[in-house]
XYZ file of C-alpha atoms in Angstrom:
720
model
C -4.271 -74.053 8.864
C -5.071 -71.192 6.493
C -1.434 -71.074 5.429
C -1.581 -74.754 4.510
C -4.781 -74.102 2.564
C -2.938 -71.338 0.717
C -0.140 -73.768 -0.117
C -2.726 -76.222 -1.430
C -4.258 -73.520 -3.647
C -0.833 -72.549 -4.980
C -0.008 -76.173 -5.876
C -3.334 -76.633 -7.645
C -2.920 -73.401 -9.614
C 0.557 -74.572 -10.610
C -1.019 -77.700 -12.102
C 0.511 -80.271 -9.742
C -0.874 -83.774 -10.015
C -3.549 -84.599 -7.472
C -1.754 -87.844 -6.700
C 1.225 -85.918 -5.339
C -0.700 -83.077 -3.725
C -1.508 -84.894 -0.493
C 2.087 -85.885 0.180
C 3.253 -82.359 -0.618
C 0.834 -80.960 1.922
C 1.913 -83.420 4.600
C 5.563 -82.560 3.932
C 4.735 -78.860 4.272
C 2.916 -79.424 7.580
C 5.783 -81.490 9.005
C 8.893 -79.825 7.580
C 8.180 -76.339 6.227
C 5.438 -74.773 8.323
C 6.176 -74.226 12.030
C 3.797 -73.052 14.731
C 4.763 -71.787 18.194
C 2.161 -71.653 20.968
C 2.719 -71.046 24.660
C -0.659 -72.120 26.098
C -1.573 -75.832 26.124
C -5.257 -75.574 25.115
C -4.795 -73.712 21.802
C -1.688 -75.863 21.178
C -3.870 -78.992 21.299
C -6.607 -77.380 19.179
C -4.042 -76.335 16.560
C -2.836 -79.934 16.237
C -6.438 -81.131 15.975
C -7.266 -78.621 13.218
C -4.110 -79.402 11.253
C -4.712 -83.144 11.554
C -8.302 -82.800 10.334
C -7.210 -80.716 7.348
C -4.594 -83.275 6.301
C -7.032 -86.172 6.790
C -9.640 -84.456 4.603
C -6.916 -83.889 1.999
C -6.083 -87.582 1.857
C -2.810 -87.394 3.781
C -3.562 -88.294 7.394
C -0.721 -88.189 9.878
C 0.636 -91.569 10.931
C 0.937 -92.836 14.496
C 4.412 -91.356 14.994
C 3.958 -88.308 12.761
C 3.100 -84.796 13.933
C 2.599 -81.360 12.493
C 5.443 -79.012 13.347
C 3.471 -77.088 15.977
C 5.404 -76.734 19.216
C 4.499 -75.886 22.798
C 7.054 -73.146 23.318
C 7.618 -69.466 24.002
C 8.152 -67.931 20.567
C 10.260 -65.149 22.064
C 12.993 -67.286 23.605
C 15.342 -70.105 22.635
C 16.694 -68.527 19.448
C 20.188 -68.413 20.917
C 21.979 -71.064 22.994
C 21.425 -70.503 26.717
C 24.138 -68.562 28.513
C 23.900 -70.854 31.558
C 22.551 -74.285 32.390
C 18.768 -74.247 32.591
C 16.582 -75.780 35.253
C 14.960 -79.021 34.055
C 11.273 -78.948 33.184
C 8.714 -80.936 35.146
C 8.175 -83.681 32.545
C 10.564 -85.304 30.092
C 7.991 -84.748 27.326
C 8.237 -80.995 27.906
C 12.035 -81.224 27.719
C 11.738 -83.014 24.394
C 9.256 -80.425 23.139
C 11.581 -77.576 24.087
C 14.516 -79.233 22.339
C 12.495 -79.824 19.175
C 11.298 -76.207 19.106
C 14.812 -74.850 19.643
C 16.104 -77.056 16.831
C 13.752 -75.164 14.516
C 14.617 -71.756 15.984
C 18.376 -72.174 15.698
C 18.910 -74.260 12.586
C 15.951 -74.054 10.195
C 16.070 -71.351 7.508
C 13.065 -69.130 8.251
C 11.804 -66.909 5.420
C 8.327 -65.902 6.626
C 7.087 -65.028 10.127
C 3.415 -64.257 10.469
C 0.823 -64.195 13.204
C -1.294 -62.298 15.693
C 1.098 -61.696 18.600
C -0.466 -60.985 21.995
C -0.849 -57.366 22.966
C -0.894 -56.532 26.626
C 0.198 -53.083 27.699
C 0.318 -54.226 31.331
C 2.639 -57.164 30.739
C 5.320 -55.396 32.750
C 9.033 -55.182 32.159
C 10.602 -57.983 30.189
C 13.250 -60.109 31.884
C 16.217 -62.212 30.786
C 16.165 -63.032 27.075
C 12.935 -61.143 26.477
C 14.494 -57.994 27.961
C 17.070 -57.989 25.160
C 14.227 -57.882 22.655
C 12.732 -54.612 23.900
C 16.130 -53.007 24.651
C 16.879 -52.586 20.949
C 14.060 -50.036 20.616
C 14.928 -47.991 23.726
C 18.040 -46.259 22.403
C 17.654 -42.725 21.075
C 18.630 -42.148 17.456
C 20.218 -38.897 16.170
C 17.535 -36.505 14.978
C 14.707 -38.525 16.546
C 12.818 -37.789 19.765
C 13.785 -40.035 22.664
C 11.343 -42.921 23.307
C 8.841 -41.870 25.968
C 6.388 -43.727 28.167
C 5.773 -47.422 28.694
C 4.696 -48.487 25.203
C 7.758 -50.670 24.629
C 6.681 -52.944 27.496
C 3.747 -54.217 25.437
C 4.120 -57.879 24.467
C 3.587 -57.392 20.732
C 6.675 -55.159 20.563
C 8.838 -58.082 21.671
C 7.393 -60.240 18.902
C 8.199 -57.590 16.307
C 11.793 -57.460 17.521
C 12.089 -61.268 17.513
C 10.852 -61.353 13.911
C 12.985 -58.401 12.802
C 16.107 -59.968 14.296
C 15.400 -63.323 12.650
C 14.668 -61.949 9.172
C 16.774 -58.775 8.903
C 19.761 -59.644 11.096
C 20.229 -63.416 10.601
C 21.159 -65.556 7.577
C 19.987 -65.673 4.846
C 19.147 -61.984 5.477
C 15.905 -61.915 3.534
C 12.270 -62.737 4.094
C 8.904 -61.390 5.195
C 7.315 -60.456 8.523
C 3.535 -60.003 8.590
C 1.744 -59.360 11.893
C -1.645 -58.072 12.868
C -1.209 -56.164 16.131
C -2.267 -53.244 18.255
C -1.619 -50.222 16.020
C -0.348 -47.952 18.804
C 3.261 -48.356 17.597
C 2.476 -46.645 14.282
C 2.662 -43.201 15.887
C 3.391 -43.945 19.548
C 5.845 -41.732 21.423
C 7.569 -44.883 22.716
C 8.342 -46.251 19.248
C 10.442 -43.838 17.096
C 13.513 -46.103 17.238
C 11.383 -49.138 16.396
C 10.069 -47.387 13.292
C 13.569 -46.227 12.333
C 14.921 -49.777 12.520
C 12.150 -51.052 10.252
C 12.976 -48.407 7.650
C 16.654 -49.313 7.849
C 16.303 -53.100 7.977
C 13.647 -53.745 5.327
C 13.216 -52.853 1.674
C 9.474 -52.382 2.005
C 7.129 -51.465 4.841
C 3.417 -51.940 4.159
C 0.709 -50.854 6.629
C -2.902 -51.984 6.271
C -4.607 -49.958 9.009
C -7.802 -51.642 10.211
C -8.786 -48.921 12.727
C -11.681 -49.965 15.005
C -10.249 -48.133 18.008
C -12.365 -47.287 21.061
C -10.064 -44.547 22.364
C -8.933 -42.667 19.270
C -12.057 -42.666 17.113
C -14.759 -44.076 19.402
C -15.136 -46.935 16.883
C -16.553 -44.548 14.297
C -15.535 -43.998 10.697
C -14.602 -40.467 9.573
C -18.206 -39.998 8.427
C -19.617 -41.167 11.775
C -20.653 -44.720 10.885
C -19.868 -47.775 13.071
C -16.286 -48.996 12.842
C -15.946 -52.250 14.809
C -12.584 -53.927 15.184
C -11.288 -56.438 12.669
C -12.041 -59.123 15.272
C -15.728 -58.281 15.451
C -18.189 -61.177 15.174
C -21.956 -61.511 15.343
C -21.621 -62.630 18.951
C -19.198 -59.825 19.804
C -20.071 -56.845 17.624
C -17.365 -54.523 18.954
C -14.520 -57.054 18.934
C -11.525 -55.785 20.889
C -11.101 -52.242 22.207
C -7.838 -51.171 20.566
C -7.309 -50.428 16.907
C -5.260 -52.841 14.825
C -3.080 -52.838 11.740
C -1.454 -55.455 9.562
C 2.229 -54.690 9.121
C 4.158 -56.412 6.340
C 7.931 -55.987 6.312
C 9.854 -57.253 3.271
C 13.610 -57.725 2.948
C 14.870 -58.953 -0.396
C 18.573 -58.511 0.148
C 20.723 -55.575 1.175
C 18.068 -52.938 1.890
C 18.203 -49.284 1.076
C 16.428 -46.908 3.432
C 12.775 -47.430 2.629
C 9.568 -45.489 3.096
C 6.351 -46.789 4.599
C 3.265 -47.298 2.455
C -0.147 -47.010 4.074
C -3.836 -47.560 3.439
C -6.955 -47.348 5.618
C -9.781 -49.840 6.040
C -12.955 -48.644 7.762
C -16.423 -49.869 8.621
C -18.237 -53.149 9.058
C -16.957 -54.713 5.813
C -13.259 -54.063 6.392
C -12.329 -57.748 6.556
C -14.021 -58.523 3.238
C -12.546 -55.365 1.712
C -9.090 -56.396 2.874
C -9.406 -59.901 1.402
C -10.785 -58.527 -1.857
C -7.784 -56.199 -2.153
C -5.271 -59.049 -2.049
C -5.874 -60.324 -5.567
C -5.185 -58.521 -7.743
C -2.826 -56.544 -5.543
C -2.810 -52.807 -6.323
C 0.264 -50.880 -5.243
C -1.486 -47.636 -6.172
C -4.024 -48.217 -3.368
C -1.326 -47.277 -0.841
C -0.223 -43.810 0.176
C 3.511 -43.205 0.418
C 4.022 -41.700 3.862
C 5.991 -38.593 4.623
C 7.443 -39.282 8.070
C 9.402 -36.341 9.510
C 12.211 -37.238 11.897
C 11.288 -34.317 14.139
C 7.939 -36.017 14.813
C 9.439 -39.460 15.400
C 8.945 -41.001 11.915
C 5.213 -41.707 12.381
C 3.788 -44.446 10.172
C 0.433 -42.717 9.686
C -0.661 -40.063 7.179
C 0.132 -36.604 8.480
C -1.540 -33.318 7.760
C 0.558 -30.246 8.453
C 1.272 -26.902 6.863
C 4.451 -26.848 4.796
C 6.203 -24.463 7.168
C 4.852 -26.017 10.360
C 8.062 -27.761 11.414
C 9.993 -24.488 11.123
C 7.885 -22.882 13.861
C 9.003 -23.151 17.499
C 7.423 -25.721 19.797
C 5.362 -24.251 22.597
C 7.939 -25.106 25.335
C 10.574 -23.292 23.255
C 8.504 -20.129 23.745
C 7.101 -20.748 27.255
C 9.829 -22.952 28.743
C 8.472 -23.614 32.252
C 5.543 -25.972 32.589
C 3.984 -28.173 35.262
C 1.683 -31.196 35.237
C -1.694 -30.791 36.901
C -2.583 -32.006 40.388
C -3.568 -35.647 40.862
C -5.559 -36.260 44.022
C -6.486 -39.942 43.420
C -9.117 -39.226 46.091
C -11.372 -36.753 44.300
C -14.631 -37.599 46.012
C -13.154 -36.655 49.407
C -10.730 -33.812 48.590
C -12.736 -32.014 45.882
C -16.238 -30.578 46.127
C -18.572 -28.184 44.361
C -19.568 -26.835 47.806
C -16.854 -25.362 49.997
C -18.955 -25.872 53.130
C -19.346 -29.604 52.438
C -15.602 -29.944 51.830
C -14.739 -28.030 55.016
C -17.073 -30.276 57.021
C -15.365 -33.428 55.717
C -11.878 -32.084 56.351
C -12.797 -30.924 59.866
C -14.081 -34.400 60.705
C -10.993 -36.008 59.162
C -8.751 -33.983 61.505
C -10.968 -34.558 64.555
C -9.126 -36.644 67.174
C -12.447 -37.648 68.698
C -13.318 -39.618 65.547
C -11.550 -42.960 65.102
C -10.230 -44.271 61.795
C -13.193 -46.646 61.715
C -15.583 -43.718 62.197
C -14.036 -41.912 59.216
C -13.993 -45.098 57.139
C -17.728 -45.563 57.725
C -18.495 -41.961 56.747
C -15.956 -41.554 53.923
C -14.638 -44.947 52.821
C -12.385 -43.710 50.012
C -10.082 -41.640 52.225
C -9.288 -44.619 54.480
C -8.585 -47.111 51.714
C -4.840 -47.824 51.495
C -3.282 -47.519 48.044
C 0.091 -47.392 46.379
C 2.207 -44.780 48.211
C -0.769 -44.026 50.485
C -0.824 -45.476 53.992
C -4.260 -44.182 54.955
C -3.969 -44.616 58.726
C -0.384 -43.370 59.031
C -1.127 -40.256 56.997
C -4.234 -39.451 59.017
C -2.284 -39.853 62.261
C 0.406 -37.500 60.985
C -2.123 -34.907 59.859
C -4.113 -35.047 63.110
C -0.870 -34.445 64.999
C -0.040 -31.479 62.798
C -3.495 -29.908 62.432
C -5.253 -28.908 59.229
C -4.467 -25.188 59.409
C -1.347 -25.743 57.283
C -3.440 -26.860 54.321
C -5.453 -24.628 52.023
C -8.930 -24.527 50.520
C -8.276 -23.380 46.949
C -10.298 -22.864 43.805
C -9.641 -25.790 41.542
C -10.174 -26.142 37.797
C -11.403 -29.722 37.933
C -12.728 -30.130 34.389
C -13.254 -27.665 31.520
C -15.674 -24.927 32.666
C -16.032 -26.697 36.030
C -14.270 -24.848 38.882
C -14.601 -26.384 42.361
C -12.898 -26.380 45.766
C -9.858 -28.477 46.665
C -8.265 -29.112 50.032
C -4.534 -28.942 49.302
C -2.021 -30.310 51.789
C 1.665 -29.403 51.299
C 3.346 -32.123 53.350
C 1.977 -35.643 52.935
C 0.614 -37.983 50.265
C -2.954 -37.001 51.105
C -2.946 -35.882 47.488
C -1.263 -38.442 45.277
C 0.652 -35.709 43.387
C 0.322 -32.369 45.156
C 2.741 -30.466 42.815
C 4.197 -28.149 45.462
C 6.386 -26.374 42.907
C 3.305 -25.686 40.778
C 1.159 -24.532 43.711
C 3.486 -21.607 44.430
C 3.117 -20.319 40.886
C -0.676 -19.919 41.053
C -1.375 -16.317 42.038
C -3.625 -13.425 41.086
C -2.781 -12.073 37.657
C -1.191 -15.270 36.386
C -2.790 -17.230 33.557
C -2.125 -20.823 32.564
C -2.338 -22.436 29.155
C -3.036 -26.138 29.584
C -2.324 -28.452 26.691
C -0.477 -31.712 26.155
C 2.595 -33.041 24.380
C 0.376 -35.287 22.273
C -3.216 -36.393 21.931
C -4.980 -39.511 20.680
C -7.781 -37.467 19.107
C -8.060 -37.466 15.316
C -8.567 -33.683 15.351
C -6.734 -32.257 18.377
C -8.701 -29.999 20.654
C -7.730 -26.469 21.648
C -5.885 -25.565 24.825
C -7.587 -24.632 28.090
C -6.820 -21.326 29.783
C -7.395 -20.834 33.486
C -6.140 -18.736 36.366
C -6.827 -21.540 38.849
C -4.961 -24.537 40.212
C -5.793 -27.360 37.771
C -6.317 -31.118 37.771
C -4.087 -33.506 35.837
C -7.238 -34.841 34.171
C -8.329 -31.416 33.023
C -7.341 -32.967 29.693
C -8.087 -36.654 29.315
C -4.572 -37.307 27.997
C -2.856 -35.591 30.951
C -2.534 -31.814 31.242
C 0.608 -29.681 31.267
C 0.259 -26.054 32.317
C 2.447 -23.308 30.847
C 2.186 -20.112 32.924
C 2.215 -16.546 31.703
C 4.430 -15.492 34.642
C 6.929 -17.293 36.850
C 8.172 -16.578 40.354
C 11.785 -17.422 41.063
C 12.906 -19.259 44.188
C 13.671 -16.065 46.128
C 10.168 -14.667 45.652
C 8.641 -18.045 46.526
C 10.615 -17.957 49.797
C 9.224 -14.555 50.755
C 11.725 -12.115 49.254
C 10.195 -9.021 47.664
C 10.050 -8.852 43.909
C 7.846 -9.238 40.882
C 7.306 -12.385 38.834
C 8.996 -12.581 35.444
C 7.492 -13.483 32.074
C 7.779 -17.208 31.373
C 9.645 -16.654 28.123
C 12.730 -18.247 26.612
C 15.711 -16.025 25.639
C 14.815 -16.376 21.956
C 11.182 -15.420 22.681
C 12.336 -12.349 24.621
C 14.600 -11.366 21.723
C 11.705 -11.778 19.287
C 9.439 -9.513 21.367
C 12.196 -6.944 21.792
C 12.698 -6.802 18.034
C 8.982 -6.092 17.520
C 8.727 -3.856 20.609
C 5.728 -5.945 21.693
C 4.380 -6.442 25.257
C 5.702 -9.424 27.201
C 2.290 -11.097 27.478
C 1.510 -10.908 23.761
C 3.209 -14.206 22.910
C 1.230 -16.107 25.547
C -2.118 -14.850 24.265
C -1.000 -15.203 20.634
C -0.415 -18.900 21.409
C -3.915 -19.120 22.928
C -5.470 -17.648 19.790
C -3.442 -19.876 17.469
C -4.344 -23.090 19.297
C -8.040 -22.137 19.166
C -8.087 -21.395 15.423
C -10.093 -24.256 13.845
C -7.966 -24.282 10.677
C -4.738 -24.496 12.678
C -5.947 -27.681 14.381
C -7.303 -29.349 11.246
C -4.479 -28.594 8.816
C -1.785 -29.529 11.376
C -3.685 -32.378 13.045
C -1.131 -35.043 12.181
C 1.723 -33.140 13.774
C -0.344 -32.137 16.822
C -1.028 -35.809 17.551
C 2.717 -36.402 17.824
C 4.249 -33.517 19.705
C 3.774 -30.201 21.447
C 1.988 -27.588 19.338
C 4.194 -25.311 17.239
C 3.306 -21.630 16.935
C 4.077 -19.281 14.018
C 5.869 -16.083 15.074
C 4.855 -13.321 12.661
C 7.485 -10.794 11.688
C 4.706 -8.212 11.598
C 3.994 -6.492 14.941
C 0.392 -5.665 14.092
C -0.363 -9.310 13.232
C 1.056 -10.432 16.590
C -0.887 -7.833 18.589
C -4.142 -8.575 16.752
C -3.711 -12.275 17.473
C -2.922 -11.573 21.139
C -6.079 -9.461 21.453
C -8.113 -12.397 20.160
C -6.307 -14.684 22.601
C -7.348 -12.468 25.527
C -10.979 -12.738 24.418
C -10.653 -16.519 24.195
C -9.058 -16.672 27.659
C -11.892 -14.663 29.191
C -14.515 -16.904 27.586
C -12.764 -20.054 28.837
C -12.731 -18.950 32.477
C -16.231 -19.384 33.964
C -15.340 -16.966 36.788
C -14.372 -14.087 34.475
C -17.404 -11.977 33.405
C -17.529 -11.346 29.655
C -19.464 -8.181 28.730
C -22.277 -8.741 26.196
C -21.922 -12.545 26.545
C -22.366 -13.275 30.270
C -22.578 -9.826 31.911
C -24.037 -6.381 31.251
C -26.466 -5.998 28.386
C -26.215 -9.193 26.338
C -26.175 -9.249 22.556
C -29.446 -10.550 21.160
C -27.821 -13.733 19.778
C -26.629 -14.807 23.241
C -29.899 -13.963 24.966
C -31.593 -16.865 23.168
C -28.958 -19.454 24.145
C -29.634 -21.834 27.023
C -32.647 -20.103 28.549
C -33.895 -21.823 31.699
C -37.513 -22.599 30.896
C -40.520 -24.271 32.527
C -41.968 -26.975 30.286
C -45.377 -25.782 29.165
C -44.647 -22.188 30.176
C -44.969 -20.263 33.413
C -42.608 -19.569 36.291
C -40.172 -22.037 37.829
C -40.188 -22.779 41.530
C -36.479 -22.822 42.565
C -37.305 -25.002 45.554
C -39.061 -27.704 43.523
C -38.054 -27.483 39.849
C -34.232 -27.431 39.756
C -33.353 -31.014 40.674
C -31.427 -32.728 37.832
C -33.160 -36.102 37.564
C -33.184 -36.707 33.802
C -30.460 -39.367 34.042
C -27.348 -37.372 33.138
C -25.003 -39.138 35.577
C -24.519 -41.896 38.115
C -21.817 -43.383 40.306
C -19.736 -46.094 38.681
C -17.105 -48.483 39.930
C -14.862 -47.040 42.620
C -17.113 -44.037 43.137
C -16.280 -42.429 39.792
C -19.057 -40.453 38.107
C -20.247 -41.889 34.816
C -22.303 -39.999 32.210
C -25.845 -41.102 31.472
C -28.100 -40.724 28.442
C -30.168 -37.894 29.913
C -32.926 -36.338 27.891
C -32.724 -33.972 24.931
C -35.483 -32.524 22.796
C -35.254 -30.528 19.599
C -35.960 -26.836 20.068
C -38.912 -27.057 17.664
C -40.204 -30.424 18.970
C -43.772 -29.929 20.285
C -43.321 -32.926 22.594
C -40.303 -31.295 24.172
C -41.814 -27.947 25.103
C -42.224 -24.508 23.521
C -42.003 -24.139 19.778
C -39.297 -22.121 18.054
C -39.041 -18.379 18.540
C -41.749 -16.437 16.681
C -39.296 -15.137 14.110
C -38.171 -18.708 13.430
C -34.510 -17.829 13.992
C -32.347 -20.394 15.783
C -29.998 -19.113 18.496
C -27.088 -19.003 16.053
C -27.554 -18.624 12.290
C -27.694 -21.956 10.516
C -27.661 -24.068 13.678
C -30.412 -26.246 15.099
C -30.740 -26.330 18.842
C -31.684 -28.631 21.702
C -33.762 -28.386 24.804
C -31.722 -29.935 27.614
C -33.938 -31.289 30.381
C -33.205 -31.107 34.083
C -36.383 -33.065 34.835
C -39.970 -33.340 33.625
C -40.728 -29.719 34.506
C -37.657 -27.718 33.522
C -35.171 -27.464 30.663
C -32.541 -25.181 29.195
C -33.976 -24.138 25.871
C -32.152 -23.064 22.718
C -28.813 -24.860 23.228
C -27.302 -25.017 19.723
C -26.334 -28.511 18.626
C -22.760 -27.351 17.991
C -22.619 -26.002 21.544
C -23.993 -29.239 22.997
C -21.494 -31.292 20.947
C -18.531 -29.053 21.848
C -15.674 -30.953 23.471
C -12.688 -29.579 25.338
C -9.929 -31.557 26.998
C -11.505 -34.701 25.555
C -14.815 -34.137 27.369
C -18.260 -33.146 26.042
C -18.359 -30.020 28.212
C -22.056 -29.555 28.937
C -22.852 -33.246 29.293
C -19.862 -33.720 31.609
C -20.925 -30.754 33.743
C -24.449 -32.181 34.007
C -23.271 -35.669 34.951
C -21.780 -34.293 38.177
C -24.973 -32.313 38.961
C -27.433 -35.211 38.719
C -29.249 -35.189 42.050
C -28.187 -38.774 42.825
C -24.554 -37.635 42.481
C -24.685 -34.100 43.861
C -26.984 -35.042 46.720
C -29.277 -32.061 46.251
C -31.062 -29.973 43.633
C -29.310 -27.163 41.777
C -29.324 -23.728 43.287
C -30.601 -20.923 41.014
C -27.068 -19.579 40.486
C -25.914 -23.054 39.408
C -28.764 -23.391 36.944
C -27.730 -20.000 35.527
C -24.135 -21.244 35.359
C -25.150 -23.847 32.763
C -26.699 -21.050 30.703
C -23.526 -18.976 31.009
C -21.315 -21.894 29.931
C -23.509 -22.514 26.879
C -23.220 -18.839 25.937
C -19.447 -18.862 26.413
C -19.117 -21.875 24.137
C -21.405 -20.296 21.542
C -19.259 -17.149 21.605
C -16.083 -19.224 21.247
C -17.515 -20.983 18.212
C -18.568 -17.652 16.742
C -14.938 -16.451 17.017
C -13.759 -19.221 14.694
C -13.676 -17.089 11.550
C -11.664 -14.299 13.182
C -9.271 -16.798 14.737
C -8.716 -18.497 11.372
C -8.084 -15.183 9.620
C -5.583 -14.188 12.286
C -3.832 -17.560 12.098
C -3.483 -17.307 8.314
C -2.073 -13.801 8.632
C 0.458 -14.849 11.285
C 1.474 -17.997 9.410
C 1.986 -16.044 6.187
C 4.132 -13.485 8.005
C 6.087 -16.019 10.091
C 9.850 -15.778 10.013
């Protein structure tokens, strides 16, 4: 309908006589403008809207006239069927299919536009639709191989249909313009798709409308609301995923093109977009630099000039493992070992029936994909639970718990047996990911414990410092070897540097704030790359910083002056457990977390709550600021984080409270699991002190930022 209105405007601006305008519009609606719709209700509404528009324009459709809107699958019917098709239920549907396929096969199509459906769970395409997605699955020389399931999304098939019709069919010219999910712009599944667009079209224009729940939290870069382009007064947030308008232009034989890009943000993005159309300003677009090594991303990238010459992390530390996935956390994982042991003992007790266990612990008896709850319990009761292990488990950042690990069955959805054997005293693990959806990627997590797949919200991969070979894992004597590639070993030998220095140098580099901001675009696409300085002193200084970072990240490693021994004065003021109004706390009565930090959600998952914060200097929130007026860290305001009406942790710097790691707000996430309604009890004194220690560790990490940046700059400048 809007396209027909645009045609009407064009004819009026061209000075066409009003007497002929109505017939021109009817001819356009019947013979030039084609609509394809699969679902009957919007198909009927489209005909109604088009008929009303023509009637208002003085050219109503006659009794046997229709607008060229067809009830059809837009993705199929472009080629003659390979075999005889089954007849449709009604002859009218047969006639509709034939009319639509007449357009698809014989009408010259110059423009394809629309809002194709996006559904990441549409599943694998079949028959003719399968051919559409296959074209983007092949790996191209110099490009990363497509990864993941992104090519199964419906909108991808529509792009391929349109590309094939415009770029690969006569007359070999035309325009495609779609608004769609914008995940393909930099998705790991889509490098071949992007390459084909650059090869098949003269021009690629991207109007990025943002509004994404997952990548930006529907916030603009300056923190203001950024609803989707489909937001309305009745539905303020619109849809969850971000969107972009992609316009592909082919004027003839194309030369390899570049993509041009511009952002639209905020509540007025639709009006801003419309206002930008006339007059059209080419200078408003940024010409994208899209490195092949990163998969030709169609988004602006920030990266240091030399970044792509540095080795990727797996090229230094070649062995890595994904984290454990229990899929049954609330039974197999616990803050209290005694509570976990009690559950496991009952689970293995032959005197308790499956129904008894289901009543006490419903989640462990619910069947799921690859998990036959009753069969697995029968097998484990027969075997006995002594084969399994109670192990320390890095569940979330700064949150180490207990896990019951079973080596034989699908009690854990992904038990990672090969990874389990590599967790031993003296071994450290650097957990990061091959890509992230965060605008500014977060630093890696270092732990010495077995770790959860969701330690990072985008899926964690652990790269160990040391590796045991198969013989040692099977009981043969021997020492583990450094997890280093041959080229990394040669590099260390040339500098005469210790074997562990590269691991901790990587830790320091990934925690340098400047490294993450200036290379954010590349870090969103691929594994981190690490500069290898030709200067031995620069490497060793960076590694020393990395060891300090690693100690601060592990809540079970004491850090002198920060969490143990005589603390520096700055850390003494951070996160002090305080009684509101002054006086002493009663551990038996005052340590229950009831301020609303967490609750159980659907399926037993723990959801964060709003809780209660007060400014450090807020008289309604408790004690005033320290007498000297100094905040816990220079230049930072601080919060008072309430457990309940009687107790709070005072002097938590705002930057510490806002600190995220692995995609989680660390302190708020920790608290959500300790809400009394979730934990089932009040905090113990040592757990209340643990919150204080975590806040101090984070404050110390933030305070290291300047040293980490200086070290990163020195290593990058000296990188070979």
